[in-house]
Amino acid sequence: MKLRPYLDSDHDDIIALWTDCGLVVPQNNPSKDITRKLKTGRDLFLVGESEVGIVGSVMGGYDGHRGWINYLAVSPSAQGLGYGRVLMESIEALLREKGCPKINLQVRNTNTKVIEFYKAIGFLDDNVVSLGKRLEFDN
Ligand SMILES: CC(C)(COP(=O)(O)OP(=O)(O)OC[C@H]1O[C@@H](n2cnc3c(N)ncnc32)[C@H](O)[C@@H]1OP(=O)(O)O)[C@@H](O)C(=O)NCCC(=O)NCCS
């Protein structure tokens, strides 16, 4: 798998990947999420491509205090090959270059099986309650 920043031509394949990975939910329009992300730049929005096409993605962000991870996905047929780890190591390296001291991420409480993956790559439970306030409704 080779990694590169997102290209506009990836749009449909990326949304298909996220759908296959169960990351698309009614409250978040993935196309709008891509448009919003691109307004902040694309250097932290990585796409993984192999000979079969797009097999992975990670949408990172840095707000000047914490790095954030969203839309981490590996195509179901390519899971278990180490691609998820490579995506996370790559985004971590880019965040370090920006001076980011810590990475945060949220896991939906319907997706707890992914927690073992994050623990395997060095993430710990921060023991916090995550709150959110919607400013724009996608659905
Ligand atoms: C989470 C996800 C990206 C992991 O990608 P992956 O390519 O399958 O993971 P890797 O093969 O790189 O695994 C890395 C390590 O995590 C471990 N791991 C992965 N999934 C695991 C699981 N469900 N339970 C326990 N360990 C797991 C692997 O054994 C491996 O450990 P090792 O390197 O010590 O052998 C992938 O499963 C996925 O896309 N899931 C659906 C989307 C999703 O839930 N995204 C995250 C939203 S918060």
XYZ file of C-alpha atoms and ligand atoms in Angstrom:
187
model
C 0.000 0.000 0.000
C 1.294 3.450 -0.958
C 0.101 6.543 0.881
C -0.578 9.966 -0.614
C -2.771 12.972 0.129
C -6.407 12.783 -1.003
C -7.123 13.712 -4.637
C -10.462 15.163 -5.790
C -10.842 12.130 -8.085
C -10.860 9.858 -4.980
C -14.229 11.190 -3.797
C -16.521 8.298 -4.784
C -14.014 5.542 -3.957
C -13.326 7.024 -0.534
C -17.026 7.228 0.307
C -17.443 3.616 -0.876
C -14.548 2.598 1.404
C -16.051 4.390 4.400
C -19.440 2.818 3.671
C -17.885 -0.673 3.441
C -16.140 -0.019 6.761
C -19.330 1.058 8.529
C -18.149 4.632 9.051
C -20.998 6.392 7.270
C -23.828 7.361 9.613
C -26.960 9.445 8.960
C -25.810 12.411 11.058
C -22.573 12.862 9.045
C -22.713 13.451 5.301
C -19.353 12.056 4.075
C -19.242 14.286 1.006
C -19.766 17.388 3.154
C -17.130 16.077 5.567
C -14.635 15.858 2.688
C -15.478 19.389 1.497
C -15.082 20.766 5.028
C -11.763 18.978 5.464
C -10.365 20.287 2.181
C -11.094 23.863 3.317
C -8.427 23.308 6.010
C -5.921 21.619 3.670
C -5.332 18.047 2.568
C -1.855 17.217 3.833
C -3.278 15.259 6.791
C -5.951 13.504 4.723
C -4.160 10.343 3.577
C -5.311 7.730 1.104
C -3.785 4.255 0.837
C -3.661 2.687 -2.596
C -2.601 -0.816 -3.609
C -2.716 -2.618 -6.951
C -6.448 -3.219 -6.406
C -7.209 0.475 -5.846
C -7.983 2.489 -2.740
C -7.768 0.287 0.358
C -7.259 2.754 3.210
C -7.754 6.254 4.530
C -7.133 8.417 7.530
C -8.305 11.990 8.001
C -6.054 13.663 10.534
C -6.222 17.146 11.965
C -4.188 19.412 14.261
C -5.838 22.251 16.159
C -2.636 23.620 17.728
C -3.175 21.644 20.935
C -4.143 18.080 19.982
C -4.011 15.986 16.881
C -7.232 14.263 15.887
C -7.972 11.130 13.904
C -11.130 10.610 11.858
C -12.233 8.243 9.109
C -9.516 5.661 9.724
C -10.517 2.836 7.396
C -9.023 -0.263 5.806
C -11.066 -2.097 3.216
C -12.584 -5.249 4.800
C -10.756 -7.473 2.270
C -7.415 -5.859 3.219
C -7.816 -5.824 7.006
C -5.350 -7.719 9.182
C -2.393 -7.037 6.852
C -0.887 -4.195 8.872
C -2.334 -1.368 6.755
C -4.176 0.202 9.684
C -0.940 0.384 11.650
C 0.890 1.938 8.656
C -1.845 4.574 8.216
C -1.649 5.485 11.896
C 2.173 5.545 11.970
C 2.173 7.823 8.929
C -0.349 10.302 10.310
C 1.499 10.254 13.624
C 4.756 11.175 11.845
C 3.045 14.071 10.025
C 1.492 15.331 13.269
C 4.864 15.149 15.036
C 6.372 17.281 12.238
C 3.753 19.928 13.036
C 4.762 19.891 16.721
C 1.667 18.047 17.875
C 2.210 16.672 21.413
C -0.751 14.254 21.686
C -3.257 12.492 19.461
C -6.892 12.080 20.455
C -9.586 10.025 18.808
C -13.139 9.007 19.487
C -14.637 5.539 19.096
C -18.385 5.189 18.707
C -19.869 3.089 21.480
C -21.283 0.785 18.779
C -17.717 0.059 17.561
C -15.924 -1.111 20.678
C -14.114 -3.978 18.866
C -11.756 -1.417 17.325
C -10.448 -0.504 20.784
C -8.140 -3.568 20.783
C -6.595 -2.323 17.529
C -5.854 1.080 19.058
C -4.405 -0.535 22.188
C -2.168 -2.723 19.966
C -0.696 0.432 18.390
C -0.068 2.260 21.668
C -3.267 4.166 22.487
C -4.610 4.209 26.040
C -8.070 4.918 27.418
C -7.994 8.597 28.489
C -10.876 7.938 30.866
C -12.777 11.022 29.770
C -16.376 11.654 28.803
C -16.567 13.094 25.302
C -19.218 15.761 24.699
C -20.206 17.375 21.432
C -22.451 20.164 20.182
C -23.718 20.075 16.627
C -23.407 23.422 14.803
C -24.712 22.219 11.435
C -27.047 19.318 10.759
C -26.249 17.006 7.852
C -29.460 14.962 7.980
C -9.513 -0.494 12.593
C -8.881 -0.862 11.275
C -8.488 0.416 10.552
C -7.629 -1.702 11.549
O -6.959 -1.889 10.324
P -6.139 -3.232 10.003
O -5.348 -2.981 8.781
O -7.070 -4.389 9.977
O -5.207 -3.364 11.286
P -3.710 -3.930 11.314
O -3.650 -5.155 10.465
O -2.757 -2.835 10.957
O -3.550 -4.308 12.827
C -2.603 -3.658 13.668
C -2.564 -4.373 14.980
O -3.840 -4.301 15.622
C -4.303 -5.616 15.916
N -5.743 -5.656 15.681
C -6.396 -5.197 14.593
N -7.730 -5.383 14.743
C -7.881 -5.992 15.940
C -9.002 -6.463 16.676
N -10.262 -6.346 16.202
N -8.804 -7.039 17.884
C -7.552 -7.162 18.366
N -6.434 -6.740 17.727
C -6.611 -6.161 16.537
C -3.595 -6.520 14.937
O -3.498 -7.830 15.442
C -2.245 -5.856 14.825
O -1.419 -6.191 15.913
P 0.128 -6.604 15.683
O 0.688 -5.574 14.725
O 0.709 -6.534 17.046
O 0.067 -7.950 15.079
C -9.852 -1.709 10.394
O -10.268 -2.825 11.143
C -11.085 -0.955 9.950
O -11.072 -0.254 8.939
N -12.206 -1.096 10.695
C -13.480 -0.499 10.293
C -13.451 1.008 10.411
C -13.189 1.488 11.834
O -13.717 0.955 12.796
N -12.362 2.558 11.931
C -12.005 3.162 13.194
C -13.084 4.097 13.659
S -12.729 4.753 15.292
